[in-house]
XYZ file of C-alpha atoms in Angstrom:
507
model
C -190.731 59.495 118.791
C -187.917 61.984 118.155
C -189.033 62.486 114.566
C -192.646 62.987 115.650
C -191.666 65.732 118.077
C -189.517 67.527 115.492
C -192.309 67.287 112.939
C -194.857 68.827 115.323
C -192.637 71.373 117.045
C -189.848 72.070 114.592
C -189.847 75.806 115.295
C -189.834 75.239 119.065
C -187.486 72.258 119.205
C -183.891 72.353 120.471
C -182.460 70.114 117.746
C -180.630 73.202 116.512
C -179.593 75.082 119.631
C -179.224 78.495 118.046
C -180.441 79.810 114.675
C -178.309 81.647 112.144
C -180.060 84.968 112.731
C -179.463 84.665 116.480
C -175.772 84.049 115.851
C -175.697 87.037 113.487
C -177.418 89.270 116.058
C -175.091 88.346 118.910
C -172.021 88.560 116.666
C -173.045 92.040 115.491
C -173.494 93.264 119.051
C -170.119 91.803 120.023
C -168.383 93.430 117.041
C -169.890 96.824 117.891
C -168.816 96.499 121.514
C -165.250 95.557 120.508
C -165.183 98.555 118.171
C -166.324 100.764 121.029
C -163.668 99.242 123.275
C -160.980 100.194 120.771
C -162.044 103.848 120.598
C -163.725 104.666 123.946
C -162.827 102.114 126.590
C -164.442 104.242 129.318
C -167.841 104.233 127.573
C -167.440 100.501 126.883
C -166.765 99.850 130.569
C -169.800 101.904 131.529
C -172.198 100.153 129.116
C -171.022 96.627 129.927
C -171.179 97.267 133.654
C -174.660 98.754 133.429
C -175.897 95.879 131.247
C -174.535 93.172 133.536
C -175.687 94.940 136.663
C -179.192 95.608 135.315
C -179.994 91.965 134.541
C -178.226 90.778 137.656
C -180.339 93.083 139.808
C -183.505 92.154 137.927
C -182.872 88.454 138.540
C -182.130 89.118 142.207
C -185.258 91.234 142.702
C -187.371 88.717 140.801
C -186.293 85.851 143.063
C -186.824 87.956 146.152
C -190.272 88.952 144.916
C -191.209 85.323 144.241
C -190.147 84.298 147.748
C -192.132 87.180 149.254
C -195.179 86.143 147.202
C -194.779 82.566 148.416
C -194.778 83.691 152.028
C -197.751 85.994 151.521
C -199.952 83.866 149.256
C -201.183 80.365 148.605
C -198.007 78.986 147.120
C -198.927 75.319 147.164
C -201.934 73.007 147.273
C -202.354 71.336 150.657
C -204.317 68.100 150.851
C -205.460 66.916 154.270
C -204.936 63.377 155.468
C -208.704 63.008 155.692
C -209.098 63.960 152.012
C -206.611 61.234 151.119
C -208.457 58.669 153.237
C -211.766 59.640 151.623
C -210.556 58.587 148.173
C -212.302 55.329 147.310
C -209.885 52.749 145.961
C -212.305 51.540 143.295
C -212.741 55.093 141.967
C -209.044 55.939 141.684
C -207.841 56.303 138.077
C -205.063 54.293 136.475
C -201.744 56.044 137.128
C -198.727 55.689 134.844
C -195.258 55.981 136.394
C -192.332 56.595 134.045
C -188.918 55.584 135.394
C -186.017 56.280 133.003
C -182.984 54.167 133.933
C -179.558 54.459 132.329
C -176.428 52.944 133.859
C -178.303 52.459 137.122
C -177.657 48.752 137.699
C -176.482 49.431 141.259
C -179.764 51.042 142.345
C -182.359 49.578 139.972
C -183.661 47.383 142.775
C -184.035 50.383 145.083
C -186.443 52.294 142.862
C -188.570 49.157 142.497
C -188.622 48.829 146.297
C -189.562 52.508 146.711
C -192.365 52.275 144.132
C -193.768 49.217 145.901
C -194.166 51.405 149.016
C -196.641 53.727 147.272
C -200.093 53.812 148.863
C -202.062 53.205 145.676
C -204.013 50.160 144.442
C -201.586 47.843 142.670
C -204.061 47.072 139.901
C -204.330 50.799 139.118
C -200.575 51.273 138.618
C -198.969 51.232 135.175
C -195.214 51.393 135.807
C -192.932 51.821 132.784
C -189.244 51.067 133.355
C -187.456 52.795 130.470
C -184.095 51.211 129.677
C -181.597 51.916 126.914
C -180.777 49.138 124.480
C -176.996 49.480 124.969
C -177.179 49.374 128.801
C -176.720 45.632 129.311
C -175.912 45.877 133.022
C -179.126 47.687 133.989
C -181.165 45.442 131.694
C -179.743 42.396 133.450
C -180.366 43.902 136.908
C -184.017 44.660 136.105
C -184.659 41.283 134.489
C -183.225 39.593 137.559
C -186.016 41.130 139.657
C -189.307 39.314 140.041
C -191.491 42.091 138.650
C -195.290 42.042 139.191
C -197.672 42.543 136.262
C -197.953 46.287 136.872
C -194.357 46.713 135.668
C -193.697 47.126 131.957
C -190.073 47.077 130.782
C -189.571 49.209 127.666
C -186.233 49.001 125.844
C -185.487 52.246 124.003
C -183.630 51.771 120.684
C -179.977 52.779 120.689
C -179.800 55.980 118.665
C -179.242 59.680 119.164
C -180.071 61.773 121.037
C -179.530 59.517 124.055
C -181.456 61.635 126.536
C -183.965 61.174 129.335
C -186.776 63.069 127.521
C -186.441 60.822 124.476
C -186.870 57.742 126.697
C -189.856 59.343 128.450
C -191.559 59.932 125.103
C -191.382 56.185 124.419
C -193.062 55.588 127.785
C -195.709 58.252 127.127
C -196.662 56.564 123.864
C -197.604 53.381 125.774
C -199.004 55.044 128.911
C -202.409 53.708 130.003
C -203.021 56.041 132.945
C -205.275 59.062 133.147
C -202.349 60.686 134.945
C -198.632 60.073 134.647
C -195.559 61.006 136.658
C -191.789 60.758 136.286
C -189.615 59.340 139.055
C -185.843 59.095 138.837
C -183.842 56.029 139.790
C -182.864 57.276 143.265
C -186.272 58.755 144.169
C -188.155 57.980 147.373
C -191.605 59.578 146.953
C -193.820 59.886 149.995
C -196.271 56.953 149.916
C -199.421 59.084 149.593
C -198.095 61.377 146.843
C -200.194 59.856 144.040
C -203.395 60.083 146.079
C -202.659 63.695 147.033
C -202.148 64.535 143.377
C -205.397 62.857 142.339
C -207.192 64.933 144.972
C -205.607 68.143 143.651
C -206.564 67.368 140.049
C -210.105 66.482 141.107
C -210.576 69.862 142.806
C -208.816 71.953 140.134
C -209.933 73.584 136.912
C -209.478 71.588 133.681
C -206.586 73.822 132.615
C -204.395 72.474 135.432
C -202.023 70.302 133.405
C -199.246 69.579 135.891
C -198.797 69.179 139.640
C -195.202 69.490 140.807
C -194.227 67.790 144.058
C -191.403 69.170 146.169
C -187.935 67.692 145.963
C -185.477 67.372 148.809
C -182.575 65.181 149.905
C -182.319 62.269 152.300
C -178.543 62.667 152.819
C -178.007 66.343 153.724
C -175.350 65.682 156.357
C -172.875 63.703 154.247
C -170.574 66.694 153.692
C -170.656 70.468 153.181
C -171.636 70.081 149.496
C -174.749 68.029 150.334
C -175.665 70.575 153.011
C -175.487 73.395 150.463
C -177.370 71.355 147.865
C -180.139 70.602 150.372
C -180.433 74.281 151.310
C -180.674 75.225 147.621
C -183.443 72.678 146.973
C -185.328 73.713 150.113
C -185.249 77.316 148.885
C -186.275 76.405 145.344
C -189.153 74.021 146.070
C -190.437 75.415 149.379
C -190.203 79.143 148.596
C -189.252 80.055 145.018
C -191.461 77.804 142.852
C -194.556 78.266 145.063
C -193.949 82.000 144.633
C -193.976 81.647 140.848
C -197.303 79.842 141.155
C -198.683 82.659 143.307
C -197.516 85.241 140.752
C -199.026 83.180 137.877
C -195.673 82.916 136.126
C -194.418 79.913 134.075
C -192.839 77.348 136.404
C -189.609 75.643 135.246
C -190.433 72.116 136.380
C -188.162 69.881 138.400
C -186.741 66.859 136.624
C -188.838 64.428 138.627
C -192.126 64.101 140.505
C -194.060 66.245 138.036
C -197.531 64.750 137.608
C -199.450 65.350 134.366
C -202.841 64.830 132.829
C -201.718 62.267 130.265
C -204.046 63.548 127.544
C -202.811 67.123 127.924
C -199.187 65.974 127.886
C -199.782 64.147 124.602
C -201.571 67.166 123.193
C -198.579 69.356 124.003
C -196.291 66.820 122.343
C -194.442 65.328 125.314
C -190.841 66.260 125.948
C -188.270 67.884 123.679
C -185.799 64.993 123.153
C -182.931 67.387 122.377
C -183.258 69.575 125.467
C -181.068 68.470 128.380
C -183.386 70.161 130.903
C -186.599 68.991 129.302
C -188.512 69.787 132.502
C -187.751 73.506 132.293
C -188.774 73.625 128.618
C -191.977 71.675 129.243
C -193.020 74.059 132.017
C -192.782 76.960 129.575
C -194.682 75.110 126.819
C -197.462 74.174 129.258
C -197.975 77.839 130.104
C -197.724 78.900 126.458
C -200.581 76.542 125.535
C -202.867 78.083 128.158
C -202.437 75.401 130.822
C -201.158 75.870 134.360
C -198.923 74.172 136.925
C -199.263 74.092 140.707
C -197.200 72.814 143.634
C -198.433 70.124 146.008
C -197.364 69.701 149.613
C -195.671 66.330 149.151
C -191.965 65.570 149.023
C -189.883 63.182 146.967
C -186.572 62.406 148.628
C -183.530 62.149 146.392
C -179.814 61.578 146.804
C -177.776 64.787 146.952
C -174.553 64.683 144.978
C -171.729 64.265 147.472
C -168.814 64.351 144.997
C -167.730 67.704 143.604
C -166.978 66.723 139.997
C -170.152 64.668 139.718
C -172.062 67.698 141.053
C -170.401 70.080 138.562
C -171.283 67.750 135.669
C -174.913 67.745 136.783
C -174.979 71.518 137.255
C -173.399 72.177 133.859
C -176.139 70.130 132.189
C -178.849 72.055 134.026
C -177.463 75.452 133.063
C -176.861 74.344 129.476
C -180.491 73.241 129.300
C -181.714 76.559 130.680
C -179.778 78.353 127.947
C -181.206 75.922 125.375
C -184.720 76.661 126.593
C -184.148 80.413 126.486
C -182.639 80.351 122.983
C -185.297 77.973 121.641
C -188.245 80.089 122.783
C -186.520 83.344 121.814
C -186.116 82.269 118.175
C -189.499 83.903 117.645
C -189.721 86.562 120.369
C -193.025 88.018 119.185
C -194.744 84.636 119.001
C -193.412 83.729 122.445
C -194.556 87.100 123.782
C -198.055 86.570 122.393
C -198.173 82.977 123.634
C -197.064 83.760 127.174
C -198.563 87.229 127.459
C -196.614 90.228 128.804
C -196.602 88.949 132.389
C -195.683 85.387 131.497
C -193.024 86.559 129.049
C -191.364 88.684 131.741
C -191.464 85.756 134.148
C -190.009 83.383 131.558
C -187.211 85.797 130.696
C -186.255 86.374 134.329
C -186.723 82.782 135.549
C -184.808 81.187 132.667
C -182.692 83.622 130.643
C -181.680 86.160 133.284
C -181.277 83.417 135.892
C -178.796 81.553 133.669
C -177.019 84.804 132.880
C -176.714 85.570 136.595
C -175.135 82.171 137.282
C -172.507 82.778 134.589
C -171.514 86.316 135.543
C -171.685 85.785 139.310
C -168.173 84.377 139.445
C -166.888 87.403 137.518
C -168.280 89.716 140.179
C -166.785 87.571 142.906
C -163.427 87.518 141.132
C -163.424 91.301 140.680
C -164.533 91.776 144.272
C -161.830 89.437 145.542
C -159.113 91.251 143.605
C -160.363 94.623 144.828
C -160.490 93.499 148.459
C -156.983 92.125 148.049
C -155.734 95.467 146.758
C -157.477 97.294 149.588
C -155.934 94.927 152.105
C -152.481 95.350 150.620
C -152.904 99.123 150.708
C -153.868 99.002 154.391
C -150.753 96.951 155.142
C -148.708 99.609 153.351
C -150.105 102.355 155.563
C -152.866 103.725 153.312
C -156.173 104.776 154.862
C -159.319 102.905 153.822
C -161.356 106.062 153.228
C -158.517 107.670 151.318
C -158.336 104.715 148.916
C -162.110 104.635 148.444
C -162.611 108.314 147.683
C -159.644 109.090 145.455
C -158.298 111.446 144.217
C -158.273 110.186 140.643
C -154.567 110.485 139.956
C -152.494 107.888 138.066
C -150.752 105.642 140.561
C -152.014 107.622 143.544
C -152.607 104.472 145.622
C -150.408 102.018 143.757
C -148.821 99.530 146.148
C -147.883 96.745 143.681
C -146.009 96.374 140.434
C -147.620 94.127 137.780
C -145.703 93.718 134.516
C -143.871 96.935 135.273
C -147.058 98.948 135.887
C -148.148 100.374 139.253
C -151.348 98.753 140.529
C -153.495 99.820 143.452
C -157.062 99.885 144.732
C -159.443 101.622 142.325
C -161.035 104.705 143.930
C -164.812 104.273 144.053
C -165.839 107.766 145.130
C -164.199 110.836 143.571
C -164.761 113.899 145.746
C -163.293 117.321 146.199
C -162.417 120.201 143.873
C -160.864 119.577 140.510
C -162.323 116.119 139.967
C -163.418 115.062 136.473
C -167.261 115.292 136.387
C -167.532 112.125 134.232
C -165.440 110.002 136.552
C -167.044 111.555 139.590
C -170.512 110.590 138.319
C -169.461 107.089 137.238
C -167.764 106.455 140.548
C -170.998 107.068 142.431
C -172.828 104.640 140.122
C -170.152 101.942 140.434
C -170.052 102.382 144.189
C -173.846 102.044 144.345
C -173.679 98.889 142.207
C -171.074 97.417 144.548
C -173.259 98.134 147.578
C -176.327 96.598 145.923
C -174.341 93.461 145.016
C -173.338 93.024 148.626
C -176.915 93.597 149.800
C -178.235 91.146 147.185
C -175.925 88.426 148.465
C -176.991 89.149 152.037
C -180.641 88.928 150.934
C -180.045 85.520 149.351
C -178.301 84.278 152.486
C -181.324 85.415 154.525
C -183.695 83.622 152.121
C -181.688 80.402 152.438
C -181.798 80.700 156.233
C -185.569 81.184 155.988
C -185.867 78.021 153.871
C -183.891 76.067 156.491
C -186.252 77.297 159.192
C -189.334 76.389 157.140
C -188.033 72.810 156.739
C -186.853 72.837 160.361
C -183.316 72.182 159.183
C -181.903 74.313 161.971
C -178.638 72.389 161.959
C -178.032 73.570 158.372
C -178.123 77.273 159.305
C -174.311 77.514 159.699
C -173.906 76.141 156.163
C -176.513 78.638 154.908
C -174.272 81.482 156.082
C -171.528 80.113 153.801
C -173.744 79.881 150.707
C -171.780 82.559 148.740
C -168.991 80.002 148.342
C -171.554 77.562 146.914
C -172.581 80.194 144.365
C -168.983 80.274 143.145
C -169.229 76.524 142.492
C -172.536 77.102 140.672
C -170.810 79.649 138.410
C -168.013 77.209 137.617
C -170.588 74.611 136.595
C -172.489 77.279 134.668
C -169.411 78.217 132.646
C -168.836 74.558 131.817
C -172.419 74.255 130.587
C -172.251 77.556 128.692
C -169.121 76.459 126.805
C -170.609 73.025 126.130
C -173.678 74.742 124.666
C -171.504 75.510 121.623
C -169.213 72.465 121.658
C -171.582 69.591 122.517
C -175.125 70.939 122.993
C -177.085 67.668 123.174
C -174.648 65.654 125.280
C -176.349 64.379 128.438
C -173.915 64.606 131.364
C -174.803 61.447 133.287
C -175.157 61.914 137.041
C -173.828 58.939 138.993
C -176.250 57.827 141.709
C -175.859 55.438 144.588
C -172.722 57.150 145.940
C -174.259 57.670 149.373
C -175.761 54.679 151.150
C -177.404 56.744 153.889
C -180.910 55.515 154.569
C -184.103 57.531 154.688
C -184.688 59.891 157.574
């Protein structure tokens, strides 16, 4: 299956993360910037700051715009309970369910239990349990279960890349259903989700290739990390992704509960086995081929990571995959532009490339802001006035209150005013001050959006945690840096997320 995908999509496959000409381009830009740094550090500082700030602001505005569009438009398909009841059992199509399992022996029985709760005729279900050949423990756990005929155990040969999309391609090859969906090992889909999806497909145009269900967590109250994670998912699946649908922009799919027309999925070529966020890549390829994705008002409950290192490993894989997707589709920018169209291309760039970039540089802004606030605080303790430190004058060591390696260090004046000031520094100071204000406002806007998502889900008890979300964004940046570095050191390594750490039952 891996060879088939590479043969069909070699130019748009992640088996080589970055091409030689991309490396040459980025290396040339870096060399020119270092040369500029050596000769005009002030111009270098200006250009780098403007570049970072521009894409940061664009990503912030884009997310805010998507949320506003979600609130103002039809961001998701709603299916009434009556429409579900009206579906005749004998007219329902065969539905394939793909369940990739790797090192999930402790919860293999749970996913089987959760799938048995689905409100769908048993004889119309084609459930593929996808197991890896070298995972003896999970194989033994599954074989110990008394599986009905609708279950089909597929053992994926032990070879590289050992990824979820590669296993799903093996399942797709043997899928019998008109529609197919992926569920992860810890998933608890709402019982009527398949019927709701069938109703959406039946009412939609033929170019609707995918229906994405919402994802959320059944253990939000385990600790502060699970609270933050739940708030993030509520924002993403209840506000952000429905907004992308409203704006007719490519939707980076979630890793589970995405329902496909099986024939269209085969036509597109299935999943990229080398991409560690195959869902994001597939969402872009669906749009590029002229098909569309929509959201459905049904939730799949998952287990939120409650351990920090396990969470960082998961986050680093996600960000690494977003970078992979961006680099893969930007190998041929013109072809991608023509395939997505101007509007879709802008959405792809902001939702994938700029979003990943924002996650990486966010911690740098927070670090710089923390240092600056520390210097301001130290200056206040030493008797300096806040306004005096902010407005200058621009004189060496004017507000130095510390000695670092023998050099005086103090708060950097942000606004240069008064007679005799250098026009260049005076102008730059206003720009940098404006950037600082916008960064603060952007973070406040995101906090407000997260609070709005909590209210929409009626998670009112999570509102205090939503006010602390900036600290969660620091953790996201740490995970993003890990994924960014691993993009060059181990691009196809799948950071396994350990499930079954929280035994909390469904709400």
